C-alpha positions as a printed Julia matrix, in Angstrom:
94×3 Matrix{Float64}:
 131.64  67.08  85.15
 131.38  69.51  82.27
 128.35  69.04  80.07
 128.63  69.9   76.39
 126.35  70.36  73.42
 126.79  69.19  69.87
 124.82  70.47  66.91
 123.67  68.1   64.2
 122.48  68.89  60.66
 120.08  66.25  59.41
 119.7   65.15  55.77
 116.84  67.63  55.22
 119.01  70.54  56.4
 117.31  70.97  59.77
 119.53  71.29  62.82
 119.23  70.05  66.39
 121.24  70.95  69.44
 122.07  67.78  71.38
 123.19  67.39  75.0
 125.89  65.27  76.59
 126.69  65.23  80.31
 130.36  64.61  79.52
 133.07  65.8   77.16
 133.65  62.16  76.12
 131.46  62.96  73.11
 134.43  64.88  71.69
 136.2   61.54  71.26
 133.46  60.45  68.86
 132.37  63.61  67.04
 134.27  66.53  65.53
 132.79  69.63  63.94
 132.61  69.08  60.2
 132.21  65.29  60.4
 129.81  64.01  57.73
 128.51  60.54  58.5
 126.02  58.13  56.98
 122.93  57.94  59.19
 123.68  54.41  60.44
 127.23  55.37  61.43
 126.01  58.53  63.18
 123.49  56.53  65.23
 126.1   53.93  66.16
 128.56  56.62  67.26
 125.85  58.48  69.18
 124.99  55.27  71.05
 128.61  54.67  72.02
 129.28  58.32  72.92
 126.17  58.88  75.01
 126.51  55.51  76.73
 130.09  56.41  77.64
 128.92  59.81  78.89
 126.27  58.19  81.06
 128.83  55.73  82.42
 131.13  58.6   83.39
 128.28  60.14  85.36
 127.74  56.79  87.07
 131.43  56.53  87.97
 131.4   59.98  89.52
 127.95  60.14  91.12
 126.83  56.52  91.44
 123.92  56.65  88.97
 123.45  56.65  85.21
 122.53  59.88  83.43
 118.95  59.67  82.22
 119.44  62.88  80.21
 122.04  61.15  78.03
 119.67  58.26  77.38
 116.8   60.67  76.7
 118.98  62.49  74.16
 119.8   59.19  72.47
 116.08  58.4   72.23
 115.44  61.78  70.6
 118.28  61.19  68.12
 116.96  57.74  67.2
 113.4   59.02  66.75
 114.57  61.83  64.47
 116.9   59.5   62.55
 113.99  57.14  61.82
 112.51  59.87  59.6
 115.48  59.61  57.23
 115.97  55.84  56.98
 114.65  55.75  53.42
 116.1   59.09  52.33
 118.3   59.14  49.25
 120.73  61.44  51.07
 121.24  60.06  54.56
 124.27  62.14  55.52
 124.36  63.69  58.99
 126.79  66.53  59.65
 128.23  67.49  63.02
 128.0   71.28  62.91
 129.67  72.02  66.24
 130.84  70.41  69.46
 131.14  72.8   72.38
């Protein structure tokens, strides 16, 4: 199962490289997407849950790395909940 990374630019301009154990994330994020924080979090939950489920279908167990990545995303997103600009940009998906 090919793992991929997607880079995110947060409202303050900082960037994070995020991990997915499956290419299913490409169905949810495209490079250049600009999303409100709440929409980004919702899509990340769906995408990483789907990625973890694909791992389970293939190997018989959920992917803890996908859930760890989601936890990191949510923790970082919490910093921007009250920000005037809450736009998150998908820089790349590879």
